[in-house]
C-alpha cells in the first residue's frame, strides 16, 4: 500500500513533463502542413505511406519488446552488493538462433511490401491515363498536355479519379519534382526522361516544390496542382483551347474564364477586356518591351522552347514567379518592374519598365485568364 502511494506521488511529480510532451507531440499533427507526406491523397501516395506505417509498426513492436525485456531483467534480477558472483556462460546456440531468425523474419515482413511498392510505383500506367510532360527550368515548371495540345506553367490542372502520367525532363540542370500529398519525389534530368504517375482522390489545390538544389533561387521553384472534378477539368481544358493564336483568340473573354478558371480567380473580375484602352496599351507594351521573345500568350498549340513561362492564363493563377508571390495586381506590377528585386538571378532581366507601364502590363496580363 505504502509502495503504491509512493509510486502515485512520483507519477504526480512527472505530470508537468507529460503535459509538455503531449503539447509538443500535438504540434506534430500533419494537418497544419500543406506539404506533408503523412496525409496522402492519391493511390501513389498511399503506397509509400503504407510501407512507412508498416515499418513504424514493426519498429514500435520491436522497441516495446526489447526495452520491456531489458527493463524487466534490470529490475527483476537486480543484484545486491552481498550477492555472490553470477554463473558465467559462454554462448547459447538456441538463443543465438532465435535472435537471428526473428529479426530476419521481421525484415522479410518489411521487405515484401517494400519491394511490391517499388514495382507498383514503377509500373507503366494504364492507357487511359492523362499524359503530362513536365519540364523543369531554372526556376519554374512547364506543363504540357500533348493530347490536348495545351501548355501552361507552374499550375498543373488535373482531373480527380483519373491517373495522370507525368513524363519529365529539364532544359538545364537537375531538378526534382515533389508533390508530397500526391506523389513521391522524382529527379528530372536533361536528356533523360523520368516518369511518375498518380491518381488524385480529392479536389483541391496542393503545393509542390523542387526538391533538388538547382541554383540560387531553388527555394522559389514551387508549383501548385489544382485537382478538379472531371467536368471542371474538361471545362478548363476547353477554355484553355480557346487561348490560341488569332483569330480564335477573340473567343476568350475574361467573363467566361471567371466561370471556368476555378478558384483563385476572384480578383480578376475587373480585368480589362480586349476593347479596353488599357488592354490595348498593355498589348503594345508587351510587344515593345520584348516580352513576346520569351513568353507566349497561347495555351493551345504553344510554341516550344521559349525561355519564359507560358502566360496564356497567367491572370487566373494563384501565384506568380513559381510560387514566389501571390498573384495580386500589385505583385504582378512589382514583378514586371524589376523581377531581379523579387527573385534574384531569374532569367527575366530588369527591362527598365516604368511603374505606370508595369501597372498597364499587369492589367493586360490580368485579362489573360
Ligand atoms: Cu529546381 Cu531546385
mmCIF file of C-alpha atoms and ligand atoms in Angstrom:
data_model
loop_
_atom_site.group_PDB
_atom_site.id
_atom_site.type_symbol
_atom_site.label_atom_id
_atom_site.label_comp_id
_atom_site.label_asym_id
_atom_site.label_seq_id
_atom_site.Cartn_x
_atom_site.Cartn_y
_atom_site.Cartn_z
ATOM 1 C CA UNK A 1 0.000 0.000 0.000
ATOM 2 C CA UNK A 2 2.821 2.345 1.013
ATOM 3 C CA UNK A 3 4.675 1.423 -2.157
ATOM 4 C CA UNK A 4 1.640 2.214 -4.299
ATOM 5 C CA UNK A 5 1.181 5.663 -2.678
ATOM 6 C CA UNK A 6 4.854 6.462 -3.277
ATOM 7 C CA UNK A 7 4.545 5.411 -6.902
ATOM 8 C CA UNK A 8 1.448 7.596 -7.397
ATOM 9 C CA UNK A 9 3.223 10.543 -5.801
ATOM 10 C CA UNK A 10 6.206 10.036 -8.101
ATOM 11 C CA UNK A 11 3.908 9.907 -11.149
ATOM 12 C CA UNK A 12 2.199 13.104 -9.961
ATOM 13 C CA UNK A 13 5.574 14.839 -9.949
ATOM 14 C CA UNK A 14 6.061 13.805 -13.593
ATOM 15 C CA UNK A 15 2.667 15.235 -14.629
ATOM 16 C CA UNK A 16 4.077 18.591 -15.876
ATOM 17 C CA UNK A 17 6.591 16.679 -18.010
ATOM 18 C CA UNK A 18 3.785 14.571 -19.540
ATOM 19 C CA UNK A 19 1.855 17.797 -20.293
ATOM 20 C CA UNK A 20 4.849 19.338 -22.077
ATOM 21 C CA UNK A 21 5.447 16.146 -24.089
ATOM 22 C CA UNK A 22 1.743 16.000 -25.038
ATOM 23 C CA UNK A 23 1.862 19.660 -26.108
ATOM 24 C CA UNK A 24 4.991 19.115 -28.217
ATOM 25 C CA UNK A 25 3.522 15.998 -29.838
ATOM 26 C CA UNK A 26 0.280 17.886 -30.588
ATOM 27 C CA UNK A 27 2.406 20.225 -32.733
ATOM 28 C CA UNK A 28 3.368 17.234 -34.846
ATOM 29 C CA UNK A 29 -0.101 16.830 -36.343
ATOM 30 C CA UNK A 30 0.323 16.733 -40.108
ATOM 31 C CA UNK A 31 -2.912 18.667 -40.650
ATOM 32 C CA UNK A 32 -1.196 22.054 -40.394
ATOM 33 C CA UNK A 33 1.368 21.292 -43.067
ATOM 34 C CA UNK A 34 0.301 21.653 -46.698
ATOM 35 C CA UNK A 35 3.369 19.729 -47.853
ATOM 36 C CA UNK A 36 3.048 16.737 -45.568
ATOM 37 C CA UNK A 37 3.530 13.276 -46.996
ATOM 38 C CA UNK A 38 1.748 11.807 -43.969
ATOM 39 C CA UNK A 39 -1.742 12.516 -45.314
ATOM 40 C CA UNK A 40 -1.629 11.054 -48.830
ATOM 41 C CA UNK A 41 -4.395 11.984 -51.250
ATOM 42 C CA UNK A 42 -3.634 9.610 -54.096
ATOM 43 C CA UNK A 43 -3.107 5.907 -54.738
ATOM 44 C CA UNK A 44 0.593 6.515 -55.369
ATOM 45 C CA UNK A 45 0.945 8.483 -52.140
ATOM 46 C CA UNK A 46 -0.676 5.671 -50.187
ATOM 47 C CA UNK A 47 1.797 3.043 -51.443
ATOM 48 C CA UNK A 48 4.688 4.863 -49.766
ATOM 49 C CA UNK A 49 2.618 5.749 -46.722
ATOM 50 C CA UNK A 50 1.538 2.115 -46.197
ATOM 51 C CA UNK A 51 5.154 0.929 -46.336
ATOM 52 C CA UNK A 52 6.151 3.588 -43.846
ATOM 53 C CA UNK A 53 3.273 2.719 -41.498
ATOM 54 C CA UNK A 54 4.125 -0.994 -41.682
ATOM 55 C CA UNK A 55 7.779 -0.278 -40.908
ATOM 56 C CA UNK A 56 6.918 2.007 -37.990
ATOM 57 C CA UNK A 57 4.526 -0.591 -36.519
ATOM 58 C CA UNK A 58 7.258 -3.235 -36.606
ATOM 59 C CA UNK A 59 9.758 -0.790 -35.129
ATOM 60 C CA UNK A 60 7.380 0.054 -32.260
ATOM 61 C CA UNK A 61 6.725 -3.639 -31.581
ATOM 62 C CA UNK A 62 10.459 -4.417 -31.508
ATOM 63 C CA UNK A 63 11.157 -1.381 -29.316
ATOM 64 C CA UNK A 64 8.470 -2.289 -26.778
ATOM 65 C CA UNK A 65 9.502 -5.974 -26.600
ATOM 66 C CA UNK A 66 13.252 -5.353 -26.395
ATOM 67 C CA UNK A 67 13.074 -2.408 -23.987
ATOM 68 C CA UNK A 68 10.398 -4.215 -21.937
ATOM 69 C CA UNK A 69 12.586 -7.305 -21.619
ATOM 70 C CA UNK A 70 15.554 -5.116 -20.737
ATOM 71 C CA UNK A 71 13.691 -3.191 -18.010
ATOM 72 C CA UNK A 72 12.202 -6.415 -16.652
ATOM 73 C CA UNK A 73 15.665 -8.004 -16.450
ATOM 74 C CA UNK A 74 17.175 -4.898 -14.829
ATOM 75 C CA UNK A 75 14.596 -4.753 -12.030
ATOM 76 C CA UNK A 76 13.774 -8.452 -11.630
ATOM 77 C CA UNK A 77 17.364 -9.657 -11.460
ATOM 78 C CA UNK A 78 18.975 -6.650 -9.836
ATOM 79 C CA UNK A 79 21.889 -7.819 -7.733
ATOM 80 C CA UNK A 80 22.704 -6.756 -4.198
ATOM 81 C CA UNK A 81 26.239 -5.913 -3.118
ATOM 82 C CA UNK A 82 26.246 -9.030 -0.934
ATOM 83 C CA UNK A 83 25.314 -11.394 -3.822
ATOM 84 C CA UNK A 84 27.936 -13.868 -4.955
ATOM 85 C CA UNK A 85 29.336 -13.561 -8.485
ATOM 86 C CA UNK A 86 26.746 -14.883 -11.014
ATOM 87 C CA UNK A 87 27.395 -18.005 -13.079
ATOM 88 C CA UNK A 88 29.435 -17.237 -16.192
ATOM 89 C CA UNK A 89 28.059 -18.579 -19.510
ATOM 90 C CA UNK A 90 29.777 -18.567 -22.885
ATOM 91 C CA UNK A 91 27.247 -18.567 -25.732
ATOM 92 C CA UNK A 92 23.901 -20.251 -26.114
ATOM 93 C CA UNK A 93 23.210 -21.761 -29.517
ATOM 94 C CA UNK A 94 19.413 -21.839 -29.100
ATOM 95 C CA UNK A 95 19.167 -18.183 -28.107
ATOM 96 C CA UNK A 96 21.544 -17.100 -30.862
ATOM 97 C CA UNK A 97 19.492 -18.934 -33.495
ATOM 98 C CA UNK A 98 16.299 -17.390 -32.119
ATOM 99 C CA UNK A 99 17.623 -13.832 -32.159
ATOM 100 C CA UNK A 100 18.965 -14.265 -35.672
ATOM 101 C CA UNK A 101 15.800 -15.811 -37.080
ATOM 102 C CA UNK A 102 13.335 -13.346 -35.508
ATOM 103 C CA UNK A 103 14.961 -10.164 -36.988
ATOM 104 C CA UNK A 104 15.321 -11.954 -40.334
ATOM 105 C CA UNK A 105 11.578 -12.692 -40.334
ATOM 106 C CA UNK A 106 10.771 -9.098 -39.364
ATOM 107 C CA UNK A 107 12.996 -7.760 -42.158
ATOM 108 C CA UNK A 108 11.270 -10.118 -44.599
ATOM 109 C CA UNK A 109 7.880 -8.800 -43.418
ATOM 110 C CA UNK A 110 9.092 -5.277 -44.230
ATOM 111 C CA UNK A 111 10.900 -6.222 -47.443
ATOM 112 C CA UNK A 112 7.916 -7.909 -49.105
ATOM 113 C CA UNK A 113 5.621 -4.819 -49.126
ATOM 114 C CA UNK A 114 8.615 -2.561 -49.882
ATOM 115 C CA UNK A 115 9.645 -4.489 -52.994
ATOM 116 C CA UNK A 116 5.987 -4.772 -54.066
ATOM 117 C CA UNK A 117 5.653 -0.987 -53.595
ATOM 118 C CA UNK A 118 8.758 -0.300 -55.690
ATOM 119 C CA UNK A 119 7.323 -2.357 -58.550
ATOM 120 C CA UNK A 120 3.902 -0.699 -58.253
ATOM 121 C CA UNK A 121 5.444 2.779 -58.282
ATOM 122 C CA UNK A 122 7.476 1.989 -61.369
ATOM 123 C CA UNK A 123 4.661 0.283 -63.249
ATOM 124 C CA UNK A 124 3.508 1.774 -66.543
ATOM 125 C CA UNK A 125 0.159 3.483 -66.003
ATOM 126 C CA UNK A 126 -2.917 2.289 -67.899
ATOM 127 C CA UNK A 127 -3.507 3.573 -71.416
ATOM 128 C CA UNK A 128 -6.360 5.876 -70.358
ATOM 129 C CA UNK A 129 -4.006 7.930 -68.171
ATOM 130 C CA UNK A 130 -3.740 11.648 -68.885
ATOM 131 C CA UNK A 131 -0.231 12.339 -70.122
ATOM 132 C CA UNK A 132 1.513 15.484 -68.956
ATOM 133 C CA UNK A 133 5.017 16.484 -69.922
ATOM 134 C CA UNK A 134 6.827 18.210 -67.087
ATOM 135 C CA UNK A 135 9.805 20.377 -67.975
ATOM 136 C CA UNK A 136 11.977 21.847 -65.248
ATOM 137 C CA UNK A 137 13.525 25.275 -65.821
ATOM 138 C CA UNK A 138 15.670 27.427 -63.565
ATOM 139 C CA UNK A 139 13.368 28.231 -61.677
ATOM 140 C CA UNK A 140 9.873 27.324 -62.807
ATOM 141 C CA UNK A 141 7.885 24.407 -64.151
ATOM 142 C CA UNK A 142 6.398 23.964 -67.599
ATOM 143 C CA UNK A 143 3.459 21.604 -68.066
ATOM 144 C CA UNK A 144 2.394 20.325 -71.477
ATOM 145 C CA UNK A 145 -0.647 18.209 -72.262
ATOM 146 C CA UNK A 146 0.202 16.593 -75.624
ATOM 147 C CA UNK A 147 -3.240 15.014 -76.133
ATOM 148 C CA UNK A 148 -4.947 18.371 -75.534
ATOM 149 C CA UNK A 149 -2.200 20.378 -77.278
ATOM 150 C CA UNK A 150 -2.051 22.675 -74.247
ATOM 151 C CA UNK A 151 0.822 24.319 -72.405
ATOM 152 C CA UNK A 152 0.813 26.029 -69.044
ATOM 153 C CA UNK A 153 3.257 26.904 -66.304
ATOM 154 C CA UNK A 154 3.600 26.444 -62.559
ATOM 155 C CA UNK A 155 -0.036 25.404 -62.051
ATOM 156 C CA UNK A 156 -0.907 21.903 -63.072
ATOM 157 C CA UNK A 157 -4.592 21.158 -63.559
ATOM 158 C CA UNK A 158 -5.583 17.516 -63.211
ATOM 159 C CA UNK A 159 -8.858 15.605 -63.069
ATOM 160 C CA UNK A 160 -9.740 13.756 -59.863
ATOM 161 C CA UNK A 161 -10.136 9.993 -60.314
ATOM 162 C CA UNK A 162 -8.044 9.719 -63.473
ATOM 163 C CA UNK A 163 -4.450 8.564 -63.464
ATOM 164 C CA UNK A 164 -2.023 11.273 -64.507
ATOM 165 C CA UNK A 165 1.134 10.066 -66.215
ATOM 166 C CA UNK A 166 3.995 12.527 -65.902
ATOM 167 C CA UNK A 167 6.882 12.346 -68.344
ATOM 168 C CA UNK A 168 9.573 14.594 -67.016
ATOM 169 C CA UNK A 169 12.770 16.266 -68.084
ATOM 170 C CA UNK A 170 14.610 19.555 -67.787
ATOM 171 C CA UNK A 171 16.189 22.061 -70.126
ATOM 172 C CA UNK A 172 19.048 23.000 -67.824
ATOM 173 C CA UNK A 173 20.234 21.482 -64.539
ATOM 174 C CA UNK A 174 18.882 18.619 -62.430
ATOM 175 C CA UNK A 175 15.679 19.445 -60.555
ATOM 176 C CA UNK A 176 13.389 17.246 -58.509
ATOM 177 C CA UNK A 177 9.629 17.167 -58.885
ATOM 178 C CA UNK A 178 7.999 16.738 -55.489
ATOM 179 C CA UNK A 179 4.280 16.810 -54.813
ATOM 180 C CA UNK A 180 4.173 15.454 -51.247
ATOM 181 C CA UNK A 181 0.444 14.781 -50.885
ATOM 182 C CA UNK A 182 0.045 13.055 -54.253
ATOM 183 C CA UNK A 183 3.325 11.673 -55.475
ATOM 184 C CA UNK A 184 6.835 10.984 -54.360
ATOM 185 C CA UNK A 185 9.983 12.806 -55.278
ATOM 186 C CA UNK A 186 11.439 12.200 -58.728
ATOM 187 C CA UNK A 187 14.588 13.815 -60.030
ATOM 188 C CA UNK A 188 14.377 15.310 -63.501
ATOM 189 C CA UNK A 189 17.391 15.347 -65.792
ATOM 190 C CA UNK A 190 18.425 16.917 -69.075
ATOM 191 C CA UNK A 191 18.269 14.428 -71.976
ATOM 192 C CA UNK A 192 16.703 11.710 -69.882
ATOM 193 C CA UNK A 193 13.046 11.016 -69.206
ATOM 194 C CA UNK A 194 11.829 10.117 -65.745
ATOM 195 C CA UNK A 195 8.260 9.115 -65.046
ATOM 196 C CA UNK A 196 5.756 9.420 -62.286
ATOM 197 C CA UNK A 197 2.075 8.610 -62.094
ATOM 198 C CA UNK A 198 -0.692 9.149 -59.565
ATOM 199 C CA UNK A 199 -4.457 9.335 -59.320
ATOM 200 C CA UNK A 200 -5.816 12.161 -57.146
ATOM 201 C CA UNK A 201 -8.591 11.266 -54.679
ATOM 202 C CA UNK A 202 -9.960 14.658 -53.856
ATOM 203 C CA UNK A 203 -10.344 18.071 -55.416
ATOM 204 C CA UNK A 204 -8.358 20.993 -54.097
ATOM 205 C CA UNK A 205 -5.199 23.000 -54.538
ATOM 206 C CA UNK A 206 -1.992 21.343 -53.433
ATOM 207 C CA UNK A 207 1.516 22.685 -53.350
ATOM 208 C CA UNK A 208 4.717 21.097 -54.549
ATOM 209 C CA UNK A 209 8.326 22.094 -54.674
ATOM 210 C CA UNK A 210 11.592 21.469 -56.452
ATOM 211 C CA UNK A 211 13.462 19.214 -54.053
ATOM 212 C CA UNK A 212 16.949 19.236 -55.553
ATOM 213 C CA UNK A 213 19.282 22.173 -55.136
ATOM 214 C CA UNK A 214 19.352 23.729 -58.582
ATOM 215 C CA UNK A 215 20.833 27.174 -58.129
ATOM 216 C CA UNK A 216 20.363 30.421 -56.311
ATOM 217 C CA UNK A 217 16.559 30.504 -56.423
ATOM 218 C CA UNK A 218 15.950 26.787 -55.876
ATOM 219 C CA UNK A 219 13.745 27.666 -52.903
ATOM 220 C CA UNK A 220 11.475 29.701 -55.203
ATOM 221 C CA UNK A 221 10.764 26.857 -57.604
ATOM 222 C CA UNK A 222 7.374 25.844 -56.310
ATOM 223 C CA UNK A 223 4.283 24.750 -58.214
ATOM 224 C CA UNK A 224 0.639 24.160 -57.469
ATOM 225 C CA UNK A 225 -1.676 21.403 -58.504
ATOM 226 C CA UNK A 226 -5.351 22.032 -58.956
ATOM 227 C CA UNK A 227 -7.198 18.744 -58.746
ATOM 228 C CA UNK A 228 -10.642 19.280 -60.259
ATOM 229 C CA UNK A 229 -13.733 17.178 -60.844
ATOM 230 C CA UNK A 230 -13.654 15.636 -64.348
ATOM 231 C CA UNK A 231 -16.324 18.138 -65.507
ATOM 232 C CA UNK A 232 -14.390 21.119 -64.170
ATOM 233 C CA UNK A 233 -11.203 19.822 -65.727
ATOM 234 C CA UNK A 234 -12.922 19.360 -69.109
ATOM 235 C CA UNK A 235 -14.287 22.898 -68.876
ATOM 236 C CA UNK A 236 -10.831 24.210 -68.002
ATOM 237 C CA UNK A 237 -9.213 22.331 -70.902
ATOM 238 C CA UNK A 238 -11.922 23.504 -73.336
ATOM 239 C CA UNK A 239 -11.430 27.089 -72.161
ATOM 240 C CA UNK A 240 -7.634 26.812 -72.442
ATOM 241 C CA UNK A 241 -8.021 25.556 -76.001
ATOM 242 C CA UNK A 242 -9.653 28.871 -76.884
ATOM 243 C CA UNK A 243 -6.480 30.675 -75.783
ATOM 244 C CA UNK A 244 -4.787 30.339 -79.116
ATOM 245 C CA UNK A 245 -3.322 32.452 -81.868
ATOM 246 C CA UNK A 246 -5.697 34.886 -83.609
ATOM 247 C CA UNK A 247 -8.362 34.863 -84.914
ATOM 248 C CA UNK A 248 -9.757 32.333 -82.398
ATOM 249 C CA UNK A 249 -8.206 34.273 -79.505
ATOM 250 C CA UNK A 250 -11.183 36.639 -79.620
ATOM 251 C CA UNK A 251 -13.316 33.792 -78.252
ATOM 252 C CA UNK A 252 -11.595 34.061 -74.896
ATOM 253 C CA UNK A 253 -13.110 36.753 -72.754
ATOM 254 C CA UNK A 254 -12.378 37.330 -69.091
ATOM 255 C CA UNK A 255 -16.070 36.742 -68.342
ATOM 256 C CA UNK A 256 -16.146 33.085 -69.312
ATOM 257 C CA UNK A 257 -12.771 32.450 -67.758
ATOM 258 C CA UNK A 258 -14.058 33.553 -64.347
ATOM 259 C CA UNK A 259 -16.634 30.779 -64.594
ATOM 260 C CA UNK A 260 -14.276 28.122 -65.836
ATOM 261 C CA UNK A 261 -10.896 29.016 -64.427
ATOM 262 C CA UNK A 262 -11.874 27.868 -60.920
ATOM 263 C CA UNK A 263 -10.677 29.062 -57.541
ATOM 264 C CA UNK A 264 -8.318 31.981 -57.170
ATOM 265 C CA UNK A 265 -9.968 33.989 -59.941
ATOM 266 C CA UNK A 266 -11.928 36.348 -57.687
ATOM 267 C CA UNK A 267 -9.675 39.378 -58.104
ATOM 268 C CA UNK A 268 -9.717 39.020 -61.853
ATOM 269 C CA UNK A 269 -13.339 40.067 -62.304
ATOM 270 C CA UNK A 270 -12.422 43.697 -63.042
ATOM 271 C CA UNK A 271 -9.711 42.822 -65.568
ATOM 272 C CA UNK A 272 -9.886 44.901 -68.745
ATOM 273 C CA UNK A 273 -11.200 43.228 -71.879
ATOM 274 C CA UNK A 274 -9.623 43.379 -75.344
ATOM 275 C CA UNK A 275 -11.715 46.500 -76.164
ATOM 276 C CA UNK A 276 -10.389 48.384 -73.146
ATOM 277 C CA UNK A 277 -7.824 51.132 -73.963
ATOM 278 C CA UNK A 278 -5.645 49.894 -71.052
ATOM 279 C CA UNK A 279 -5.633 46.443 -72.616
ATOM 280 C CA UNK A 280 -4.557 47.874 -75.961
ATOM 281 C CA UNK A 281 -1.824 49.928 -74.274
ATOM 282 C CA UNK A 282 -0.649 46.840 -72.413
ATOM 283 C CA UNK A 283 -0.611 44.797 -75.593
ATOM 284 C CA UNK A 284 1.564 47.438 -77.254
ATOM 285 C CA UNK A 285 3.975 47.436 -74.295
ATOM 286 C CA UNK A 286 4.078 43.639 -74.349
ATOM 287 C CA UNK A 287 5.414 43.862 -77.900
ATOM 288 C CA UNK A 288 7.597 46.950 -77.407
ATOM 289 C CA UNK A 289 9.353 45.718 -74.260
ATOM 290 C CA UNK A 290 10.218 42.441 -75.943
ATOM 291 C CA UNK A 291 8.096 40.257 -73.633
ATOM 292 C CA UNK A 292 6.983 38.272 -76.689
ATOM 293 C CA UNK A 293 10.512 36.989 -77.222
ATOM 294 C CA UNK A 294 10.296 34.803 -74.108
ATOM 295 C CA UNK A 295 6.593 34.415 -73.317
ATOM 296 C CA UNK A 296 3.696 33.030 -75.295
ATOM 297 C CA UNK A 297 0.093 34.032 -74.687
ATOM 298 C CA UNK A 298 -1.244 30.937 -76.471
ATOM 299 C CA UNK A 299 -2.085 27.942 -74.338
ATOM 300 C CA UNK A 300 -3.198 25.939 -77.371
ATOM 301 C CA UNK A 301 -0.536 24.922 -79.855
ATOM 302 C CA UNK A 302 2.012 26.987 -77.932
ATOM 303 C CA UNK A 303 5.497 27.369 -79.367
ATOM 304 C CA UNK A 304 8.093 25.104 -77.793
ATOM 305 C CA UNK A 305 11.470 26.073 -76.410
ATOM 306 C CA UNK A 306 10.597 29.532 -75.086
ATOM 307 C CA UNK A 307 12.705 30.734 -72.172
ATOM 308 C CA UNK A 308 9.861 32.189 -70.100
ATOM 309 C CA UNK A 309 6.710 30.619 -68.688
ATOM 310 C CA UNK A 310 3.591 30.476 -70.851
ATOM 311 C CA UNK A 311 1.320 33.363 -69.837
ATOM 312 C CA UNK A 312 -1.936 32.370 -71.586
ATOM 313 C CA UNK A 313 -3.866 32.070 -68.319
ATOM 314 C CA UNK A 314 -1.498 33.934 -66.008
ATOM 315 C CA UNK A 315 -4.352 36.164 -64.805
ATOM 316 C CA UNK A 316 -6.116 33.184 -63.234
ATOM 317 C CA UNK A 317 -3.149 31.682 -61.421
ATOM 318 C CA UNK A 318 -2.816 31.848 -57.653
ATOM 319 C CA UNK A 319 0.875 32.727 -57.669
ATOM 320 C CA UNK A 320 3.485 34.311 -59.889
ATOM 321 C CA UNK A 321 7.210 33.651 -60.110
ATOM 322 C CA UNK A 322 6.741 29.893 -59.408
ATOM 323 C CA UNK A 323 5.110 30.332 -56.025
ATOM 324 C CA UNK A 324 7.177 33.405 -55.162
ATOM 325 C CA UNK A 325 4.350 35.955 -54.839
ATOM 326 C CA UNK A 326 0.572 35.844 -54.516
ATOM 327 C CA UNK A 327 -0.926 36.795 -57.849
ATOM 328 C CA UNK A 328 -2.281 40.247 -56.994
ATOM 329 C CA UNK A 329 -2.223 43.272 -59.319
ATOM 330 C CA UNK A 330 0.348 44.995 -57.086
ATOM 331 C CA UNK A 331 2.653 41.978 -57.020
ATOM 332 C CA UNK A 332 2.357 41.452 -60.762
ATOM 333 C CA UNK A 333 3.313 45.086 -61.414
ATOM 334 C CA UNK A 334 6.138 44.813 -58.870
ATOM 335 C CA UNK A 335 7.457 41.733 -60.647
ATOM 336 C CA UNK A 336 7.299 43.318 -64.106
ATOM 337 C CA UNK A 337 9.019 46.476 -62.876
ATOM 338 C CA UNK A 338 12.051 44.620 -61.610
ATOM 339 C CA UNK A 339 11.945 40.827 -61.335
ATOM 340 C CA UNK A 340 15.555 40.772 -60.122
ATOM 341 C CA UNK A 341 14.466 42.554 -56.958
ATOM 342 C CA UNK A 342 11.936 39.809 -56.224
ATOM 343 C CA UNK A 343 13.821 36.735 -57.439
ATOM 344 C CA UNK A 344 17.485 37.457 -57.895
ATOM 345 C CA UNK A 345 19.138 35.690 -60.791
ATOM 346 C CA UNK A 346 15.880 34.840 -62.585
ATOM 347 C CA UNK A 347 16.177 34.706 -66.390
ATOM 348 C CA UNK A 348 13.859 37.719 -66.801
ATOM 349 C CA UNK A 349 16.086 40.805 -66.780
ATOM 350 C CA UNK A 350 15.386 44.297 -65.496
ATOM 351 C CA UNK A 351 13.853 45.903 -68.565
ATOM 352 C CA UNK A 352 13.575 49.441 -67.242
ATOM 353 C CA UNK A 353 9.783 49.299 -67.186
ATOM 354 C CA UNK A 354 8.364 52.451 -65.586
ATOM 355 C CA UNK A 355 5.949 51.926 -62.666
ATOM 356 C CA UNK A 356 2.913 53.145 -64.648
ATOM 357 C CA UNK A 357 3.843 50.902 -67.592
ATOM 358 C CA UNK A 358 4.242 47.976 -65.196
ATOM 359 C CA UNK A 359 0.690 48.603 -63.991
ATOM 360 C CA UNK A 360 -0.609 48.699 -67.561
ATOM 361 C CA UNK A 361 1.212 45.470 -68.377
ATOM 362 C CA UNK A 362 -0.142 43.877 -65.204
ATOM 363 C CA UNK A 363 -3.687 44.835 -66.210
ATOM 364 C CA UNK A 364 -3.087 43.402 -69.692
ATOM 365 C CA UNK A 365 -1.800 40.144 -68.230
ATOM 366 C CA UNK A 366 -4.658 40.016 -65.721
ATOM 367 C CA UNK A 367 -7.045 39.842 -68.679
ATOM 368 C CA UNK A 368 -5.314 36.623 -69.745
ATOM 369 C CA UNK A 369 -7.182 34.028 -67.801
HETATM 370 CU CU1 LIG B 1 14.861 23.273 -59.340
HETATM 371 CU CU2 LIG B 1 15.666 23.150 -57.135
#
